[in-house]
Every structure is written in C-alpha cells, then in structure tokens.
C-alpha atoms as a PDB file:
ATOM      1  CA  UNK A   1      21.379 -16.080 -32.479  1.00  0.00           C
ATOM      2  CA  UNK A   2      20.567 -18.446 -29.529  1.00  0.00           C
ATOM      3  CA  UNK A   3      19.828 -16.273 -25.598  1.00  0.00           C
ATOM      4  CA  UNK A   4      23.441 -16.821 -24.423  1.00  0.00           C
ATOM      5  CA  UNK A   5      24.801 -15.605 -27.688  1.00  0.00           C
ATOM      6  CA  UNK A   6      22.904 -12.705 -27.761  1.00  0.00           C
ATOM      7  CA  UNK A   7      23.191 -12.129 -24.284  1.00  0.00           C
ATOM      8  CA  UNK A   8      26.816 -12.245 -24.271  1.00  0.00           C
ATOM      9  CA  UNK A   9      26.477  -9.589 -27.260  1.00  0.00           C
ATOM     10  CA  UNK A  10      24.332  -7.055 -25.389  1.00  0.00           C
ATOM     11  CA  UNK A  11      26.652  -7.027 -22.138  1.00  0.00           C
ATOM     12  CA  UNK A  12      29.911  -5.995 -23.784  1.00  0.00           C
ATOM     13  CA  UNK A  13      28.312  -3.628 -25.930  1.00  0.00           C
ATOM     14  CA  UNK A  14      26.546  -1.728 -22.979  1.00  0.00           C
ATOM     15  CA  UNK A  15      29.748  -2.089 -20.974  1.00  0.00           C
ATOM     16  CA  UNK A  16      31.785  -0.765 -24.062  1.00  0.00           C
ATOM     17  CA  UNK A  17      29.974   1.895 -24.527  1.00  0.00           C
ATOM     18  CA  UNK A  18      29.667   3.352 -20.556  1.00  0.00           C
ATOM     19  CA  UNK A  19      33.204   2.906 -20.547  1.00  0.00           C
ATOM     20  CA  UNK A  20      33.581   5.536 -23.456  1.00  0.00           C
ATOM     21  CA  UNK A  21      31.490   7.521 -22.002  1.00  0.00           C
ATOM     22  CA  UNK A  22      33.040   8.009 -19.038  1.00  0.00           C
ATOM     23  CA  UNK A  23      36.170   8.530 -20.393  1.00  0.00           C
ATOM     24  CA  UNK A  24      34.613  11.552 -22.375  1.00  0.00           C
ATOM     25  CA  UNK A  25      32.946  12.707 -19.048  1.00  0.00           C
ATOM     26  CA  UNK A  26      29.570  12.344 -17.252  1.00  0.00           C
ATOM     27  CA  UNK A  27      27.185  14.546 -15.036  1.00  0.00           C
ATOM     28  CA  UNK A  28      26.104  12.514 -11.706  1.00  0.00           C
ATOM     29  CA  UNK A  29      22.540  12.530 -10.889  1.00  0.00           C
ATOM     30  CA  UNK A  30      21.343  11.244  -6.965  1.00  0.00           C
ATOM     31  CA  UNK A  31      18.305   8.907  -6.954  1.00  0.00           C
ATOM     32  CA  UNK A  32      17.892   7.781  -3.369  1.00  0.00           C
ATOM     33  CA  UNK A  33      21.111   8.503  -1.664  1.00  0.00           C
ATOM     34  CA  UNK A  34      25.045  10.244  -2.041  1.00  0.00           C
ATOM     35  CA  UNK A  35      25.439   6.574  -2.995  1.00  0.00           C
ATOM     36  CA  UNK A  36      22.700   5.848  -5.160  1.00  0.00           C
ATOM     37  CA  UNK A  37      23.495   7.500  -8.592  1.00  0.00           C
ATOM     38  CA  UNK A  38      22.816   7.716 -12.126  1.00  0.00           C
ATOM     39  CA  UNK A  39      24.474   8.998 -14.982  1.00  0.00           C
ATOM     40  CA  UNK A  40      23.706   9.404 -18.808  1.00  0.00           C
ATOM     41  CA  UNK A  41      26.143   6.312 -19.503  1.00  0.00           C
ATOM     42  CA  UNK A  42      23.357   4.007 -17.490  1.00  0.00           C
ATOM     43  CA  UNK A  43      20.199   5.548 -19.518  1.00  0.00           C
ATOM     44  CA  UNK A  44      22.317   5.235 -23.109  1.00  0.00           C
ATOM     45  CA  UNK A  45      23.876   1.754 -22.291  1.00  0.00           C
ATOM     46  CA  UNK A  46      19.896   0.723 -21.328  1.00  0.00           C
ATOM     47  CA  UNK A  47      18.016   2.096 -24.269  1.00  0.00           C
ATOM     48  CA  UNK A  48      21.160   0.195 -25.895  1.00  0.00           C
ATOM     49  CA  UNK A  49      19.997  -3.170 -24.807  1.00  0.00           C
ATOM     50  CA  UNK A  50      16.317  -2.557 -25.189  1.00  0.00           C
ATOM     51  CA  UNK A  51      16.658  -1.641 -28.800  1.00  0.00           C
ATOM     52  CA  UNK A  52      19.083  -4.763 -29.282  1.00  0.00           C
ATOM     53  CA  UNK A  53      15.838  -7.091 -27.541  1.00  0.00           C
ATOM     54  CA  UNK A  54      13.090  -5.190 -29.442  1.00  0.00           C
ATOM     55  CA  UNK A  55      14.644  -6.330 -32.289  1.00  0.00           C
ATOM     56  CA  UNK A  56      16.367 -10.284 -31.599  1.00  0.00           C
ATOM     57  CA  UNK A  57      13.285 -10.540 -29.114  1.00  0.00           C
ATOM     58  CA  UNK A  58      10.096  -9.001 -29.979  1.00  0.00           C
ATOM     59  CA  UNK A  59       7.919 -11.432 -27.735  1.00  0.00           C
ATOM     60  CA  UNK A  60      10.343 -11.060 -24.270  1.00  0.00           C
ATOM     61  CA  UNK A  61       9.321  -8.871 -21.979  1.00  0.00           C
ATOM     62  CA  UNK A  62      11.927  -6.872 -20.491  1.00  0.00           C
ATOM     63  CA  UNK A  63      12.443  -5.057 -17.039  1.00  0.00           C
ATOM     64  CA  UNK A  64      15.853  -2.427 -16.694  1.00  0.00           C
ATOM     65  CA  UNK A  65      16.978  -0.944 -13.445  1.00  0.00           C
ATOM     66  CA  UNK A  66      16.659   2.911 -15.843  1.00  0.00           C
ATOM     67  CA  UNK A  67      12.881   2.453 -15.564  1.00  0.00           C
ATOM     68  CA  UNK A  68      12.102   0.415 -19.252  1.00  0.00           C
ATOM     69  CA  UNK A  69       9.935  -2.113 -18.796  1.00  0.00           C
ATOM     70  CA  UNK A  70       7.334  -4.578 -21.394  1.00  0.00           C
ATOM     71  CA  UNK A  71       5.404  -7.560 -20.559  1.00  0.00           C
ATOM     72  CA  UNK A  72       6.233 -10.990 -22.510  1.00  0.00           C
ATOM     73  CA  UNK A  73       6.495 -14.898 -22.269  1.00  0.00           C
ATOM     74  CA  UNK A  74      10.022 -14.406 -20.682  1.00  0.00           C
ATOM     75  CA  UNK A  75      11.620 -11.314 -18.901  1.00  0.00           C
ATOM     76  CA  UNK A  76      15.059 -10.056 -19.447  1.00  0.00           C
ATOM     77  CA  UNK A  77      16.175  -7.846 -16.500  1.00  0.00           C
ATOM     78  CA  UNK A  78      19.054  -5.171 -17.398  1.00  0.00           C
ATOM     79  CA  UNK A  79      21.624  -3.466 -15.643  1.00  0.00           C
ATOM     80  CA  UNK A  80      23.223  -1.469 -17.704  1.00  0.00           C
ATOM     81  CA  UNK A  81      25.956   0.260 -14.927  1.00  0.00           C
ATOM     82  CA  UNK A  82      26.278  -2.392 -11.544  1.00  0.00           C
ATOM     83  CA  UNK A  83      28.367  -0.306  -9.456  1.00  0.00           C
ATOM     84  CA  UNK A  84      27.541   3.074 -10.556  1.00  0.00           C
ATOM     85  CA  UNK A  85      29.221   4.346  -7.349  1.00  0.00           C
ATOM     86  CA  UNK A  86      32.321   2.645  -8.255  1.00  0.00           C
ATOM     87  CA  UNK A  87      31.834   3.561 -12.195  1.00  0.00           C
ATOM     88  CA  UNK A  88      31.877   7.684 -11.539  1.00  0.00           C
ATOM     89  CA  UNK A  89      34.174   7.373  -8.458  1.00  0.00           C
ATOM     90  CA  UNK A  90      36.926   5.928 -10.507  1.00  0.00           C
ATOM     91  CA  UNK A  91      36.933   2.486  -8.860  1.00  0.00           C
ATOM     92  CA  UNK A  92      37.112   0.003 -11.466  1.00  0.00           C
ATOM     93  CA  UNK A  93      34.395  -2.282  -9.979  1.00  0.00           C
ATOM     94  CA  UNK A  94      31.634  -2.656 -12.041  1.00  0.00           C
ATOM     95  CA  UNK A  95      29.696  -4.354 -15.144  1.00  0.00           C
ATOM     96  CA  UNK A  96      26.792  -4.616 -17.467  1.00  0.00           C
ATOM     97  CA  UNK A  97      24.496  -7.374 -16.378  1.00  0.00           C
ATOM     98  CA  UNK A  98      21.768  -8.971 -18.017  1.00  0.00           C
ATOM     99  CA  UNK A  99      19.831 -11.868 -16.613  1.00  0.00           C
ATOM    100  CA  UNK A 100      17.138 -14.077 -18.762  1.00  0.00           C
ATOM    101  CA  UNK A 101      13.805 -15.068 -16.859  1.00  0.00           C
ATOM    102  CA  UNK A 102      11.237 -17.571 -17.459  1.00  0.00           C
ATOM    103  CA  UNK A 103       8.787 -19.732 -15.102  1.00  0.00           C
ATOM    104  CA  UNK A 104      11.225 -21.935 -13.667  1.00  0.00           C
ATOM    105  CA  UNK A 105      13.904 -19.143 -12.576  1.00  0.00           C
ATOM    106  CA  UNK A 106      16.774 -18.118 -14.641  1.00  0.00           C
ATOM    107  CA  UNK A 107      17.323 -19.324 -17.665  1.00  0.00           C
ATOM    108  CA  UNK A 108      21.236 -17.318 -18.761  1.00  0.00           C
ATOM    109  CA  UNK A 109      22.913 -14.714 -17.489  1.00  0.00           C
ATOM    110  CA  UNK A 110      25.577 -12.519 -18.403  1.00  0.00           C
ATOM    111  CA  UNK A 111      28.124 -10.132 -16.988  1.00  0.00           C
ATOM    112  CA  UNK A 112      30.801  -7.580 -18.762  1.00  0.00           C
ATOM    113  CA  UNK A 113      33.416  -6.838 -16.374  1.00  0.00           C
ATOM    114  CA  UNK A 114      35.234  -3.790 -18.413  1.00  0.00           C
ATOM    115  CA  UNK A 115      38.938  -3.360 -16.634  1.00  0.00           C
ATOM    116  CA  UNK A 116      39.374  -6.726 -16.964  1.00  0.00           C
ATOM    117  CA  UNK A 117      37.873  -7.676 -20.138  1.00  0.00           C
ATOM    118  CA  UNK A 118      36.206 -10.166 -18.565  1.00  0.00           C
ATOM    119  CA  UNK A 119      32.743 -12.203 -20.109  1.00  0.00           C
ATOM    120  CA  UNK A 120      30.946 -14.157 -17.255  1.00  0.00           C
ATOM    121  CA  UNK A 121      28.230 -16.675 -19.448  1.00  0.00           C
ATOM    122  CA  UNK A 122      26.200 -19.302 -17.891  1.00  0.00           C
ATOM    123  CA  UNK A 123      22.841 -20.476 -16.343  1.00  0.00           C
ATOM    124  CA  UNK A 124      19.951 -23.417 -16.633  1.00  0.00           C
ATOM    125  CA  UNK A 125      21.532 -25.492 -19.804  1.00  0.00           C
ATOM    126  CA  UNK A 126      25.005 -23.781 -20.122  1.00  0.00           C
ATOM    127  CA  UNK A 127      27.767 -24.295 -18.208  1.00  0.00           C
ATOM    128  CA  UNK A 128      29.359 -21.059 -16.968  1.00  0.00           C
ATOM    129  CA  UNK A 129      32.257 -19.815 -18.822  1.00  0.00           C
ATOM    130  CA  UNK A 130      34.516 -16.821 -18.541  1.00  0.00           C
ATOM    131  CA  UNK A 131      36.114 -15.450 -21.692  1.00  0.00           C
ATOM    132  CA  UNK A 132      35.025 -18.802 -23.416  1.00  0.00           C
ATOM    133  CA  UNK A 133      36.405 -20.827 -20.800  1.00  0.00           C
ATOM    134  CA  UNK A 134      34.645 -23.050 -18.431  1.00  0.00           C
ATOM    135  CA  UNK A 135      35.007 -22.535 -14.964  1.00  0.00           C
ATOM    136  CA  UNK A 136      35.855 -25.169 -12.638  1.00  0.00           C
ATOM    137  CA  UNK A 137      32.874 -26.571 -10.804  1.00  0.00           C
ATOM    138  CA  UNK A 138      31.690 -25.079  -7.178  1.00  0.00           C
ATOM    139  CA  UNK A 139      32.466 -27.703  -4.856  1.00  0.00           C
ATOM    140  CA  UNK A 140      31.243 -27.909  -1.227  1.00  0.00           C
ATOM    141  CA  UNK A 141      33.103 -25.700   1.312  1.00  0.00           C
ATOM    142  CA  UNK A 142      31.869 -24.386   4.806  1.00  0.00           C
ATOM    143  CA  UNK A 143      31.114 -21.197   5.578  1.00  0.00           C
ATOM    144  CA  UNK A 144      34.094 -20.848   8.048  1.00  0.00           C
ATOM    145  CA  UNK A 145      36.421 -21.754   5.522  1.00  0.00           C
ATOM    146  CA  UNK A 146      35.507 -18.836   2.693  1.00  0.00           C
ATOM    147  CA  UNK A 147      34.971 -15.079   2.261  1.00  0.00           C
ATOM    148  CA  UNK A 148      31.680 -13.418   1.685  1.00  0.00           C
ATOM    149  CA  UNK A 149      30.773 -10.946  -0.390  1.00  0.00           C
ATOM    150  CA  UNK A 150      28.183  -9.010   0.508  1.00  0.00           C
ATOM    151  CA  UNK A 151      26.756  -5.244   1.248  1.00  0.00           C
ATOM    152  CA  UNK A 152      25.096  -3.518   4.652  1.00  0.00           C
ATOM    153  CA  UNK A 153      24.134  -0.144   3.979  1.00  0.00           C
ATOM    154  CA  UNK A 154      24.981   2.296   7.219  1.00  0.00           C
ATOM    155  CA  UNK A 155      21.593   3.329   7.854  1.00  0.00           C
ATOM    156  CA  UNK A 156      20.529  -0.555   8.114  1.00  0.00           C
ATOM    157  CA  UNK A 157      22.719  -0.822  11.529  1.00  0.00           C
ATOM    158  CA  UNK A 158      19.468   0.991  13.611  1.00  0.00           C
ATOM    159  CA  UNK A 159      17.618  -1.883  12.280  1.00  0.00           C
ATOM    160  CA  UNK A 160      18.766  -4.384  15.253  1.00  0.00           C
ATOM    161  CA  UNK A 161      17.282  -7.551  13.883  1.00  0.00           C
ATOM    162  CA  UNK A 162      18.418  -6.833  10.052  1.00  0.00           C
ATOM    163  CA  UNK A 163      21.863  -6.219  11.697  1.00  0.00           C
ATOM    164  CA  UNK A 164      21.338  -9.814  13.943  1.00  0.00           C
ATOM    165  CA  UNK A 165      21.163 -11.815  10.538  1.00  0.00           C
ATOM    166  CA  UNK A 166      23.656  -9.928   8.570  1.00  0.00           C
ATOM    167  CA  UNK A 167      26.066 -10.582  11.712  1.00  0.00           C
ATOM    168  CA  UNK A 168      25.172 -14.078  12.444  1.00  0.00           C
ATOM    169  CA  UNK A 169      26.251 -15.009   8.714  1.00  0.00           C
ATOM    170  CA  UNK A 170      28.874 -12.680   8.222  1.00  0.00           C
ATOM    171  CA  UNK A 171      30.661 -13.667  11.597  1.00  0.00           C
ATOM    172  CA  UNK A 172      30.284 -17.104  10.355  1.00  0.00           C
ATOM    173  CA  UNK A 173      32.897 -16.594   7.391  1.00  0.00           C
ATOM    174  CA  UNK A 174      36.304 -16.569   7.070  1.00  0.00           C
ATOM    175  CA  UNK A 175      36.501 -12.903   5.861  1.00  0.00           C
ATOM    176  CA  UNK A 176      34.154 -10.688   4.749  1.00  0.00           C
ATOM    177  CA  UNK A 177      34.681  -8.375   1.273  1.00  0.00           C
ATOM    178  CA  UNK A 178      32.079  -5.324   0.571  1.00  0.00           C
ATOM    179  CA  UNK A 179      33.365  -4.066  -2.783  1.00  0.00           C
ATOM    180  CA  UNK A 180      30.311  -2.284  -4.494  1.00  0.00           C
ATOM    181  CA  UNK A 181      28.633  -4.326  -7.707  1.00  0.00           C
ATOM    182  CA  UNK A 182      26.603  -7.524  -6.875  1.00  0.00           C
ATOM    183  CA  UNK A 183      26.872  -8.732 -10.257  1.00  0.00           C
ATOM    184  CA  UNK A 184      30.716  -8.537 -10.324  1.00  0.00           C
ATOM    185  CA  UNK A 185      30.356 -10.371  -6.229  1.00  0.00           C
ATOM    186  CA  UNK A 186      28.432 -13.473  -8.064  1.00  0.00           C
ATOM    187  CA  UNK A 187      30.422 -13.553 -10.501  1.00  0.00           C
ATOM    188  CA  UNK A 188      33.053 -13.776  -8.943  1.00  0.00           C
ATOM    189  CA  UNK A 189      31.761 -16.620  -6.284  1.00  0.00           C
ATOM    190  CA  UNK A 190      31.055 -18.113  -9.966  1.00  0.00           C
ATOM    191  CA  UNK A 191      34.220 -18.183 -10.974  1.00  0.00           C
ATOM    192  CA  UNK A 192      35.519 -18.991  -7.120  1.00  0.00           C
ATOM    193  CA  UNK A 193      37.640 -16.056  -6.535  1.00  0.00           C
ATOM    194  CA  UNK A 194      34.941 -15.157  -3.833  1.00  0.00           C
ATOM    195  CA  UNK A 195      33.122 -17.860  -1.701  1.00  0.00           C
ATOM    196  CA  UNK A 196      29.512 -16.800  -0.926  1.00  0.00           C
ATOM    197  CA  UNK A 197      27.378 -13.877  -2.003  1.00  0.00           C
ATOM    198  CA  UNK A 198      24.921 -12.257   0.507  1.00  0.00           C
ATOM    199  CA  UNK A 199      22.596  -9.507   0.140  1.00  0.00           C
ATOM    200  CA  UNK A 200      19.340  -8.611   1.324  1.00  0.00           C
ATOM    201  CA  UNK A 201      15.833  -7.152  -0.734  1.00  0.00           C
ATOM    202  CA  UNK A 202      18.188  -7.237  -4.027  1.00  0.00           C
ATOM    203  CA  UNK A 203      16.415  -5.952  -6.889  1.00  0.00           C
ATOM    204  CA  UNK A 204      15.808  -8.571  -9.609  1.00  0.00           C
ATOM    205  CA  UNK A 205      18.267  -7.037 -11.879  1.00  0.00           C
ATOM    206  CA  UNK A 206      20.638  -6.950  -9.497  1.00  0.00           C
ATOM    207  CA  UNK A 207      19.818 -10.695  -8.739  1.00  0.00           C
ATOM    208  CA  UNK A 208      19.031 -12.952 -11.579  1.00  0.00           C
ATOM    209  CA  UNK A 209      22.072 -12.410 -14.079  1.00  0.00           C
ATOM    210  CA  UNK A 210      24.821 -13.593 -11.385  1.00  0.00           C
ATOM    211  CA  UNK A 211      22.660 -15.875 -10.158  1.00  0.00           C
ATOM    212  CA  UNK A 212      22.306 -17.726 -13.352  1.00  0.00           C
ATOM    213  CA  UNK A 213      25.987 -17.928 -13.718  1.00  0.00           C
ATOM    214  CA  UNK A 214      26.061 -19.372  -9.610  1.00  0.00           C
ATOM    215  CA  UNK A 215      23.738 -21.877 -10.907  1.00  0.00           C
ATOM    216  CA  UNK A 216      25.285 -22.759 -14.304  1.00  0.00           C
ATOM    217  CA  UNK A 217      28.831 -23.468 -12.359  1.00  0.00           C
ATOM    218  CA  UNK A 218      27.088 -25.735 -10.236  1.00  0.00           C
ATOM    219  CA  UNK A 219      26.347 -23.480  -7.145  1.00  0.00           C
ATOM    220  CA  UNK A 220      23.039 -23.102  -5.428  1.00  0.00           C
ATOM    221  CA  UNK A 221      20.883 -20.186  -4.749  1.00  0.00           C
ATOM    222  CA  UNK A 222      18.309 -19.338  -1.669  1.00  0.00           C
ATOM    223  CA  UNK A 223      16.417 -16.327  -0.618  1.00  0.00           C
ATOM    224  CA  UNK A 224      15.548 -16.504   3.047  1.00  0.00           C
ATOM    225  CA  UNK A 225      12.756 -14.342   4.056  1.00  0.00           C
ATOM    226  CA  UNK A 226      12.888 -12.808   7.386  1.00  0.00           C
ATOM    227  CA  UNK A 227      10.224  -9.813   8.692  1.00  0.00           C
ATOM    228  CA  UNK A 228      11.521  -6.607   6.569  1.00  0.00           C
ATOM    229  CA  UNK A 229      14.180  -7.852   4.869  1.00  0.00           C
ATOM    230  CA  UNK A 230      14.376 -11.464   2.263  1.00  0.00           C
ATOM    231  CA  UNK A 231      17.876 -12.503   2.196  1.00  0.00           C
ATOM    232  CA  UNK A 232      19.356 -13.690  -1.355  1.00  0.00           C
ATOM    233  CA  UNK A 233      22.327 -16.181  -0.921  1.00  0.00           C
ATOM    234  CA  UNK A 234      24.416 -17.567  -3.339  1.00  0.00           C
ATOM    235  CA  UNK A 235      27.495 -19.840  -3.522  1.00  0.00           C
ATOM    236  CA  UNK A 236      28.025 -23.740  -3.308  1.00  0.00           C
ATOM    237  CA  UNK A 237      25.826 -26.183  -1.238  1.00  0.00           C
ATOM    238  CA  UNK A 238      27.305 -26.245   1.898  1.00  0.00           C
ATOM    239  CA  UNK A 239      28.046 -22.741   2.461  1.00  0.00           C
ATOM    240  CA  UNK A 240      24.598 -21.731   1.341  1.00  0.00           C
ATOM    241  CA  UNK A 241      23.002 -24.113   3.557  1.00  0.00           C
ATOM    242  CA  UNK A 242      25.282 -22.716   6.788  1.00  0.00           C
ATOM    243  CA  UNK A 243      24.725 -18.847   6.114  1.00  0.00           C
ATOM    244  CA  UNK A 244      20.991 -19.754   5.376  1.00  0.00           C
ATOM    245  CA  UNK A 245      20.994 -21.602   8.898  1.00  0.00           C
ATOM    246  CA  UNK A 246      22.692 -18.195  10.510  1.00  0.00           C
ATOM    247  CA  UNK A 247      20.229 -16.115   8.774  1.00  0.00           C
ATOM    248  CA  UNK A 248      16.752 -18.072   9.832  1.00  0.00           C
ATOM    249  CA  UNK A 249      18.450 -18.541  13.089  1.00  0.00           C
ATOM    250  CA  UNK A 250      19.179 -15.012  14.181  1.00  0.00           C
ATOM    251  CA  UNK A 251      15.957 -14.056  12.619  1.00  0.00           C
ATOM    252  CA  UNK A 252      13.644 -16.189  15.078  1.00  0.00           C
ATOM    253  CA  UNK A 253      11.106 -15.182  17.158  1.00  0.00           C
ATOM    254  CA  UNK A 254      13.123 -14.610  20.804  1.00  0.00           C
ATOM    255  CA  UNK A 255      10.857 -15.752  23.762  1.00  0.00           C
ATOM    256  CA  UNK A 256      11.244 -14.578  27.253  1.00  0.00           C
ATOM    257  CA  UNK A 257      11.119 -17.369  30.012  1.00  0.00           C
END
C-alpha cells in the first residue's frame, strides 16, 4: 500500500471510530483550558493509527497530538479528533488528520471529515482529491476579495502586537470565518470553499496534513515569524503573499521620531 493509500485508510478509520464513540457517550477531560479537551475517542482513535503505522511503517517515526511519539527516516504527525471542542459540543466540525513528513516538508496529507463523508487526499506528488475527485486548481485571488479562516483565542487580545498582526490580515479580507478545526479550515481553502487559512504557533499536527493538501491543489504555504508568535498561512499565491505582507508589516519594529 503506497503513503496516500494508507493514509487515506488510517483517517476514516480513526474518524469512524470517534464517531461511534461518541454516539455511545464520552467523559470530557480539560488539558489547558474549558476549550482545550480530550476525550477517550482521541486516545482510542490515536493508538488506532499508531498500531496501523507500526505495522505498514515500521521505519517512520511518528508524532500524535495524544502524546505517542518514535523517531524514524520520516514523521507522520496524527490528529486523531481536530475540533475536539466541536466533537463533544455537538457541532459537527471536525476530522481525523494525518500529515506525512520528510526533509523537504510534507510529503501527503489526509483529512476525514465525518458529517459529510468527506476524504481530503493530496500533497508533494499527488494532486489533491476529495472523495476521489480532483479539486479544481487554486488560482490567484487577493486578499480583499476572499474569506479567512482562522482562530484568535480571547486571552491573546492583551497581547497588543499579536492582536496588531492578526488585525492587519484579518481586516484585509473580505470576511472572516472562526469555525473550530484547522484541518477541516485547510481543507477547505483546498477545496476553495474557504479562501485563506491563518493561524499562529500551530502545532505540527495541526499544520502539516492540511497543508499538504494546500500544496497538492496548487496553493502555497508560509510561516511568518514575528517576536512571540510564527504565523502559518495558507491559501493561493496572491493572497498568501498579501496577508504575509499585513502580518510582517504590523509586526515591525515602530520608531518614535
């Protein structure tokens, strides 16, 4: 089984099998905040995928947001529940994500959407499809002219220059859309039913599966490093180049006259 393949297999049969468990109900555990949970679907759906990889990929490392981790030539990062907020709130917003890693960047990367049955495939060598299908290929847009998706935790607004770059992009757009699982966002500005993704100091699992499919449907990626925060941006050419302008702009040293 080539990586997409398999990828495509471990996605849908984590997301399959959260969804059941949800429907037979979950206890909630807090991590970090009221909005930063875990639940048993996210550890079961993980160990899932790692025993799936220990087997089809004994020499990959591997890196999941549950806390499994293994060295190896490549690194597959897992996210077993993206949107775990949404996933035990009821909202149906949220996926199984995995994301193949190797010196260059991303190699494939692949995203289970389960209310929709939807299959996001794609990265370095394979075009992205959805459900099979390939999607139609990112072409250049401004900023002005499309939505962003994108996240800004509350406590982040008494950060004033964090806030600065967020606004300075976000203000940019022609709407802006804050709806709870990254991987779903770039999948989505994948597919083109969003226009640009835009989060800051994403964890790699969060990152590198959507990204991949960005990439593989002829999109670009940048991460724009400011002081505190790196900025990941994702979505065609022009629009990354105009909210990575807004970003480095509002993030520049101010001088007094």
């Amino acid at each position: 089984m080539d990586d997409f393949s398999l990828a495509a297999d471990l996605v849908r049969e984590a997301g399959t099998l959260a969804a059941r468990m949800l429907g037979e109900g979950l206890e909630t555990r807090y991590k970090t905040s009221v909005s930063d949970v875990v639940s048993a679907a996210d550890h079961a759906a993980e160990d899932l995928v790692v025993r799936r990889l220990a087997e089809a990929r004994p020499d990959d490392g591997l890196i999941g947001e549950e806390g499994h981790a293994r060295p190896g030539a490549r690194t597959w990062y897992v996210d077993p529940v993206d949107g775990t907020y949404n996933f035990l709130s009821g909202i149906p917003y949220w996926c199984s994500a995995v994301g193949l890693v190797d010196d260059e960047g991303p190699v494939a990367g692949a995203v289970y959407y389960p209310a929709r049955d939807e299959l996001w495939l794609g990265g370095r060598d394979h075009p992205t499809t959805l459900n099979g299908v390939p999607v139609e290929r990112l072409t250049d847009r401004p900023l002005e002219a499309i939505s962003v998706a994108t996240y800004f935790h509350p406590r982040h607004t008494q950060d004033p220059a964090r806030a600065a770059s967020w606004q300075a992009a976000t203000n940019a757009s022609a709407a802006v859309r804050m709806l709870g699982s990254a991987s779903v966002d770039l999948s989505g500005v994948a597919s083109g039913r969003l226009g640009l993704f835009l989060q800051g100091n994403l964890s790699p699992w969060d990152w590198y599966p959507g990204a991949a499919l960005v990439l593989g449907a002829g999109g670009v990626t940048d991460e724009v490093a400011l002081p505190g925060i790196t900025w990941q941006v994702a979505g065609n050419r022009q629009a990354v180049a105009d909210a990575s302008a807004a970003l480095r702009g509002a993030g520049a040293p101010r001088h007094e006259p």
